[in-house]
PDB file of C-alpha atoms in Angstrom:
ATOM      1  CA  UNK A 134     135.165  -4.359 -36.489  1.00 61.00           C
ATOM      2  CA  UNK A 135     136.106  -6.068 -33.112  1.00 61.00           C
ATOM      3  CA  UNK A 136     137.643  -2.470 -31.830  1.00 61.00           C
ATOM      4  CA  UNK A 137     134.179  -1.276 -32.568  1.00 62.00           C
ATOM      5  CA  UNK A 138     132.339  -2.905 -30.142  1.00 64.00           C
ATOM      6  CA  UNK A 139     133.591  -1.294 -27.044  1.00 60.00           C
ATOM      7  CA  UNK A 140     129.847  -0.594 -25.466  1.00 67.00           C
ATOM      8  CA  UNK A 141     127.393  -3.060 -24.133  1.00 69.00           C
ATOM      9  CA  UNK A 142     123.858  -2.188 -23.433  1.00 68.00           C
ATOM     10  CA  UNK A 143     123.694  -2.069 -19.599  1.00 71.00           C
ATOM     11  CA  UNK A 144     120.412  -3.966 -18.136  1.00 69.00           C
ATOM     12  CA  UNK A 145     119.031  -1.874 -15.538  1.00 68.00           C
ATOM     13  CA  UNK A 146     116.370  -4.007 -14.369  1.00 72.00           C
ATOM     14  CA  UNK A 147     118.904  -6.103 -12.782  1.00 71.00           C
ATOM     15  CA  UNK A 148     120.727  -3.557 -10.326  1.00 67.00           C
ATOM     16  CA  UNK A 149     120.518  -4.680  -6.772  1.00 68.00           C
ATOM     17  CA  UNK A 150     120.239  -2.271  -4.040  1.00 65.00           C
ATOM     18  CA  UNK A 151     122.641  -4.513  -1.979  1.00 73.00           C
ATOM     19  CA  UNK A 152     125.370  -4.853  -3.874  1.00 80.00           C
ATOM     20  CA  UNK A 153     128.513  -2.578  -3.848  1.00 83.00           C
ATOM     21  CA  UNK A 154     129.811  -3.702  -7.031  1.00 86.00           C
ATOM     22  CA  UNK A 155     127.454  -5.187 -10.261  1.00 82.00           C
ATOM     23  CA  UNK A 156     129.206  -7.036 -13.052  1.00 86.00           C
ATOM     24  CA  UNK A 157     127.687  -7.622 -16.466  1.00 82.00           C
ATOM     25  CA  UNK A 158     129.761  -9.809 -18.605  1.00 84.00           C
ATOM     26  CA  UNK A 159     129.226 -10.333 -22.409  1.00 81.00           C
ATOM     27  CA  UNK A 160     131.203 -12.402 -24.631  1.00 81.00           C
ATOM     28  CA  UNK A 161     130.557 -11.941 -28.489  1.00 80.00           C
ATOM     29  CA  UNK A 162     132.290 -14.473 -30.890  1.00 79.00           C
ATOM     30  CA  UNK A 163     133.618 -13.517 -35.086  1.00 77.00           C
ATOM     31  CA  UNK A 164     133.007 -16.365 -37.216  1.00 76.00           C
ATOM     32  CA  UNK A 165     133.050 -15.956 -41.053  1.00 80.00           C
ATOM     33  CA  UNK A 166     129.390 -14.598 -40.583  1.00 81.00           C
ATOM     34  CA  UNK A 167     130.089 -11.543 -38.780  1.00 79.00           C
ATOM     35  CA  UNK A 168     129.886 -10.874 -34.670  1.00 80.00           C
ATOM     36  CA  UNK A 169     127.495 -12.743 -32.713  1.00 79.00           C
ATOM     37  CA  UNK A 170     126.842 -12.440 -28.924  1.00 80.00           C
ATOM     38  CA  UNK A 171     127.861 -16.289 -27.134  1.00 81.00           C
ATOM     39  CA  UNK A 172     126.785 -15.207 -23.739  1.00 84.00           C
ATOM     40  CA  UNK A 173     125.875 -12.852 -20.830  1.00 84.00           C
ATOM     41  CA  UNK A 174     125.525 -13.079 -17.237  1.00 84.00           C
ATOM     42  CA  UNK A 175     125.954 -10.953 -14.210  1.00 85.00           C
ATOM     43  CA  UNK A 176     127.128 -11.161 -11.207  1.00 87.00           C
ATOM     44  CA  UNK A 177     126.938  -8.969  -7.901  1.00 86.00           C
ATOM     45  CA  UNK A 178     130.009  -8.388  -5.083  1.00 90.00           C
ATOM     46  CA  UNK A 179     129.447  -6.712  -1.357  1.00 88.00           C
ATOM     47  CA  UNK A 180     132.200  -5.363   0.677  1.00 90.00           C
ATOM     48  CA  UNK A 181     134.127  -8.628  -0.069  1.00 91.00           C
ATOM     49  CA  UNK A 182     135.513  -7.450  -3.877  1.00 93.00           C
ATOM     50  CA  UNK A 183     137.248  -4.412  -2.072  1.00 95.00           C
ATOM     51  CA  UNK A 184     140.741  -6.931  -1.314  1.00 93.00           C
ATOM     52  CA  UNK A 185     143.822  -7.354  -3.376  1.00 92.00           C
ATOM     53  CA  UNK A 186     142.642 -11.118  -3.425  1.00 90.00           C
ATOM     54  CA  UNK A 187     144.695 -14.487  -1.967  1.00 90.00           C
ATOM     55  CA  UNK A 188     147.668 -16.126  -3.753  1.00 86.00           C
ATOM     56  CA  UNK A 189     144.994 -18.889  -4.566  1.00 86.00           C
ATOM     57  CA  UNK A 190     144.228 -19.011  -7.946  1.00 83.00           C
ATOM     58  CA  UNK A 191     140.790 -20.711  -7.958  1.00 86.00           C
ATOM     59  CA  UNK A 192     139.124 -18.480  -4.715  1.00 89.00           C
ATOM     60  CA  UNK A 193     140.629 -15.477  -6.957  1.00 87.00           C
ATOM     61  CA  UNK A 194     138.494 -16.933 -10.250  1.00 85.00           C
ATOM     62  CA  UNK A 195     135.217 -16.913  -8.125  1.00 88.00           C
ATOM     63  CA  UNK A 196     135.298 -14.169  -5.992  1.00 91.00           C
ATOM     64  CA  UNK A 197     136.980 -11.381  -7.752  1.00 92.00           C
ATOM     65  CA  UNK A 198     137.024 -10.110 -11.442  1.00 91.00           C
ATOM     66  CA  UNK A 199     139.742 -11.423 -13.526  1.00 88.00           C
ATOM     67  CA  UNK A 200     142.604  -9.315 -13.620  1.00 90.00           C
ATOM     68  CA  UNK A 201     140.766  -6.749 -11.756  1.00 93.00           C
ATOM     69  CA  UNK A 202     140.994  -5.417  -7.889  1.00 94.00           C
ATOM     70  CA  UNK A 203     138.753  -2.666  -6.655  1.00 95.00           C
ATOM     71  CA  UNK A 204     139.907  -0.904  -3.376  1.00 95.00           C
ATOM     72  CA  UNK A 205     137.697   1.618  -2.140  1.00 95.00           C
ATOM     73  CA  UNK A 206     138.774   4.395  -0.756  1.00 92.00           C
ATOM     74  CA  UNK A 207     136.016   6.694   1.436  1.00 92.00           C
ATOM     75  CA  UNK A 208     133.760   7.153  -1.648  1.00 93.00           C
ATOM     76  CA  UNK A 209     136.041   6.676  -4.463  1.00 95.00           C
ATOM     77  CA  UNK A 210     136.748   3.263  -6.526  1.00 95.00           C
ATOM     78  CA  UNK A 211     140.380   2.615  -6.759  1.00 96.00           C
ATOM     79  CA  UNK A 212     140.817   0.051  -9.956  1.00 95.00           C
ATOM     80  CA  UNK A 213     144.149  -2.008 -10.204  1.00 94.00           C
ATOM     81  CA  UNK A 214     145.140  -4.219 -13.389  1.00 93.00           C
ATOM     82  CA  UNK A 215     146.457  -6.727 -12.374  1.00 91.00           C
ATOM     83  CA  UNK A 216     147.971 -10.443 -13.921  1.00 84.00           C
ATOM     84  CA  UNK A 217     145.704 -13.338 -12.429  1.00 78.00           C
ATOM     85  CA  UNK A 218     146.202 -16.740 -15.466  1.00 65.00           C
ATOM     86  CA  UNK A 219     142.439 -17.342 -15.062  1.00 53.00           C
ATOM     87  CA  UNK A 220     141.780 -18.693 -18.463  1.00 49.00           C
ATOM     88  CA  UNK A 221     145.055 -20.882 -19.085  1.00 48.00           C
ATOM     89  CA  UNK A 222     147.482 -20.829 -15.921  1.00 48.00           C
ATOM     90  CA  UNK A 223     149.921 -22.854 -18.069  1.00 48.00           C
ATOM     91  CA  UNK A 224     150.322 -19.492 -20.454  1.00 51.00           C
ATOM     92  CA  UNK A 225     153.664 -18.214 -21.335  1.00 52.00           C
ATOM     93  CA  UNK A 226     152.412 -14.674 -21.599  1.00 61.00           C
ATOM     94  CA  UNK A 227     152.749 -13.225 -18.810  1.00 69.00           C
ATOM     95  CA  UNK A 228     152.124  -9.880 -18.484  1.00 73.00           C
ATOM     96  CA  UNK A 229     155.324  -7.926 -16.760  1.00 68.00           C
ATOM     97  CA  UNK A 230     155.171  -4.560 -15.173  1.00 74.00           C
ATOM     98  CA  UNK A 231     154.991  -2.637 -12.356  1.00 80.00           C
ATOM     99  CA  UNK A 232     154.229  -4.414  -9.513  1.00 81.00           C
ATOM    100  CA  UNK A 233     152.918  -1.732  -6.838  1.00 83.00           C
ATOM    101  CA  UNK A 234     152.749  -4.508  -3.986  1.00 83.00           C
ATOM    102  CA  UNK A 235     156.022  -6.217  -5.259  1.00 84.00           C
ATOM    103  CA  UNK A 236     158.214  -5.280  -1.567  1.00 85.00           C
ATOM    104  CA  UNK A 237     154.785  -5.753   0.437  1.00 86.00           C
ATOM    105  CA  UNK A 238     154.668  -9.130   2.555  1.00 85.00           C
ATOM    106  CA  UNK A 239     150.793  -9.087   2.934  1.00 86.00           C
ATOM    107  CA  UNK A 240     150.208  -8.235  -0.716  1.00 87.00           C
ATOM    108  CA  UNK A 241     149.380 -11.255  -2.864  1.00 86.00           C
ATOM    109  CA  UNK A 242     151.540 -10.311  -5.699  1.00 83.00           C
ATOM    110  CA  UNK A 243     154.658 -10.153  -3.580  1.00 82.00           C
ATOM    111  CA  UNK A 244     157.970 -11.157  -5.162  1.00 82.00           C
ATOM    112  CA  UNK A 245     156.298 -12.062  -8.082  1.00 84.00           C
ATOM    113  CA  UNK A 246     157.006 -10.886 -11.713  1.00 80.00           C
ATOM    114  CA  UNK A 247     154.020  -9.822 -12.940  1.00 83.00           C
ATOM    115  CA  UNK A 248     152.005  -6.818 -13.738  1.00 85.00           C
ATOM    116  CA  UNK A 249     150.172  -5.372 -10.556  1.00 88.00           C
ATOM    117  CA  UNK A 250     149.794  -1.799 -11.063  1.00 91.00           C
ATOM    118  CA  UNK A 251     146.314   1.191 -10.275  1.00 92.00           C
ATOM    119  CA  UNK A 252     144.534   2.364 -13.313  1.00 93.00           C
ATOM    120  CA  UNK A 253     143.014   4.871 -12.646  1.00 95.00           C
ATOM    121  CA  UNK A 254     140.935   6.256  -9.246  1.00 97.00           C
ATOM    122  CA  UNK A 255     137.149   7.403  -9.940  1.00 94.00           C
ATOM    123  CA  UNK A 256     135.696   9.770  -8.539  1.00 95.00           C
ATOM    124  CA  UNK A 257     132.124  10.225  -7.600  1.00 91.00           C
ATOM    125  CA  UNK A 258     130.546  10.549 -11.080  1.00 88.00           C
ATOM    126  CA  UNK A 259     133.415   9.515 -13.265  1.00 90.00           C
ATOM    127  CA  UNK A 260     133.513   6.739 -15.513  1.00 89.00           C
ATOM    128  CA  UNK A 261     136.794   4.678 -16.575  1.00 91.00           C
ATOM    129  CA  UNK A 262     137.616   1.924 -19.224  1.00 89.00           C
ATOM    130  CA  UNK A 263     140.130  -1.076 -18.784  1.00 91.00           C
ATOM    131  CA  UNK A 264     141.119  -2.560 -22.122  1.00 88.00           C
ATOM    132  CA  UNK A 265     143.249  -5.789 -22.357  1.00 87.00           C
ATOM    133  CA  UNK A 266     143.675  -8.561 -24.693  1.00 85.00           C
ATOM    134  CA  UNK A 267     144.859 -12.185 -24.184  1.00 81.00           C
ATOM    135  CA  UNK A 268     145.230 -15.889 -25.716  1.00 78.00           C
ATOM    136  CA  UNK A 269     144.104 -18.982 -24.801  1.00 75.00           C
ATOM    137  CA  UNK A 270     143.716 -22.646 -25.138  1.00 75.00           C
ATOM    138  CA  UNK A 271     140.807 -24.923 -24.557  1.00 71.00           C
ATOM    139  CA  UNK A 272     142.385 -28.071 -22.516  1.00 73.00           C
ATOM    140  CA  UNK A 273     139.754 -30.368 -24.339  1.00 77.00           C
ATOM    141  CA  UNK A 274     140.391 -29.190 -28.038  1.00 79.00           C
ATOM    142  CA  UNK A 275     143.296 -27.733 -28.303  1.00 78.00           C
ATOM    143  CA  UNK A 276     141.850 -24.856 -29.883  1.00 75.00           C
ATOM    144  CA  UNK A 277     143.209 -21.724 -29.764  1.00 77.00           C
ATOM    145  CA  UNK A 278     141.274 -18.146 -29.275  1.00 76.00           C
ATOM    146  CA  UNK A 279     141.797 -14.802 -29.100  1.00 80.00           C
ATOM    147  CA  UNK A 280     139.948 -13.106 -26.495  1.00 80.00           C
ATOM    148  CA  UNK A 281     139.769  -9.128 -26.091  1.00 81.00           C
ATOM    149  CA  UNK A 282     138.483  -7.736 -23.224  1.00 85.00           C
ATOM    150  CA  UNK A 283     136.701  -3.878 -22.326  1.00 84.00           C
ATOM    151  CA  UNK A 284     135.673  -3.183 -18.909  1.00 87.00           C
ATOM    152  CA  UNK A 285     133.647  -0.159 -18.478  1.00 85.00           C
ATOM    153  CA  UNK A 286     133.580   1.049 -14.536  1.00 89.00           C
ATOM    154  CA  UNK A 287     131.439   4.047 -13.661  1.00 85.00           C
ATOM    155  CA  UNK A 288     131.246   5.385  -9.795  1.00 87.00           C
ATOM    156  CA  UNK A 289     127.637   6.700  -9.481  1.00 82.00           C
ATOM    157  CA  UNK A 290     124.718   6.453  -7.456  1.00 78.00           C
ATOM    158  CA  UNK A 291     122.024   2.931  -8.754  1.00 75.00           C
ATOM    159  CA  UNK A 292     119.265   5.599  -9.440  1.00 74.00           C
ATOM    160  CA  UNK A 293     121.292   7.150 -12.068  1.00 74.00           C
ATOM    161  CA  UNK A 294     122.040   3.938 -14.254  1.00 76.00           C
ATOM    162  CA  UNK A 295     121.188   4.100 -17.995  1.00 73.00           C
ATOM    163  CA  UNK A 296     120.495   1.557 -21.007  1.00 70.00           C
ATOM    164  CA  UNK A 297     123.415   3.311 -22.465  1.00 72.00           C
ATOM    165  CA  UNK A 298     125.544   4.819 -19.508  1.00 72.00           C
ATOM    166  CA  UNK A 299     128.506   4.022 -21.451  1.00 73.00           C
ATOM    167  CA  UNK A 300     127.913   5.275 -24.848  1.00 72.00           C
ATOM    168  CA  UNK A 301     130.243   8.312 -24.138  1.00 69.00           C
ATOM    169  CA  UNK A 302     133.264   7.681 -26.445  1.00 72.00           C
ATOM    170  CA  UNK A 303     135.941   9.234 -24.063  1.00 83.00           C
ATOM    171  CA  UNK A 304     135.750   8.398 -20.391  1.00 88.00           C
ATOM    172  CA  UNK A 305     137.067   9.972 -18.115  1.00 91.00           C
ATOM    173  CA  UNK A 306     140.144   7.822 -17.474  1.00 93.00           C
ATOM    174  CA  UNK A 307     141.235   4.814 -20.156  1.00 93.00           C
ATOM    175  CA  UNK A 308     143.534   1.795 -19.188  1.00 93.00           C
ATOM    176  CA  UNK A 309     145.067  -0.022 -22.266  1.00 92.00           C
ATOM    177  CA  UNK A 310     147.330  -3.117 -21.863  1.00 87.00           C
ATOM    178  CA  UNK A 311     147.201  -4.643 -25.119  1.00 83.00           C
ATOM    179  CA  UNK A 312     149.821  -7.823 -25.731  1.00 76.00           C
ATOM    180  CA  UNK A 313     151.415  -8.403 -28.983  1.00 71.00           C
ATOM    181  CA  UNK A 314     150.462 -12.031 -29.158  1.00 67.00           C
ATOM    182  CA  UNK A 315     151.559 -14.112 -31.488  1.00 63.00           C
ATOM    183  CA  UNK A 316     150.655 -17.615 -33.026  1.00 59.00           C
ATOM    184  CA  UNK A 317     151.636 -20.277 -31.430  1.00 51.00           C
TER     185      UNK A 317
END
């Protein structure tokens, strides 16, 4: 059921003509009951989002998209996967891979370990998913979740965003990085 739910509705009301880059979030939450949605918001990034980010955890968590970097590149939208520990930087799972600014002094991920690698490059017109799954645990409760994550990215001009611009069920370029995660 959960690999079901892959598309959100997109509100177009809410596109800005300012902003370079608009992100709608939605968490949905499985109980017993089924798959409710817990929450939605949305936020909107200028010019600043197009940076590989700072070794600083915290100005990463509010001014970029977790585990996410956007580069643009004339008029395409260069999307990186990246490993960032927003939601529990205590986590053993780290996500290894290739680390394309590994050997690169000014990149934030240099020397490091971790997964740092381009997904895919769109194109005007082209539309990409990110997939990626992770485990965390709430400081306060000690509760365990499971969270999975889908981020749809499409490169196109405001005036041609749709209710249901992502309904198409193979995009143009798909990203999966999907952990084995086990219980702890």
């Amino acid at each position: 059921m959960r690999n079901s739910l892959k598309f959100a509705l997109t509100d177009t009301e809410i596109v800005n003509p300012d902003c370079e880059v608009l992100y709608q979030y939605k968490a949905l939450k499985q109980s017993t009951d089924g798959i409710h949605e817990w929450r939605e918001y949305y936020k909107r990034f200028g010019e600043k989002i197009f940076t590989l980010g700072k070794r600083d955890r915290l100005y990463n968590l509010n001014n970029l998209i977790e585990n996410i970097r956007i580069l643009k590149e004339d008029e395409n939208y260069k999307i990186m996967f990246c490993d960032d520990h927003f939601c529990n930087p205590f986590n053993t799972n780290k996500r290894h891979g290739h680390n394309e600014g590994f050997m690169d002094n000014n990149s934030p991920f240099s020397y490091t370990d971790v997964i740092n690698e381009t997904a895919f490059t769109l194109s005007p017109n082209q539309y990409g998913r990110v997939q990626y799954n992770d485990r965390c645990v709430m400081h306060y409760t000690e509760i365990w979740y499971y969270r999975m994550h889908t981020l749809n990215f499409i490169n196109c001009d405001k005036d041609r965003f749709r209710e249901k611009m992502f309904f198409r069920k193979v995009p143009d370029y798909e990203y999966k990085n999907m952990q084995y995660l086990r219980y702890c």
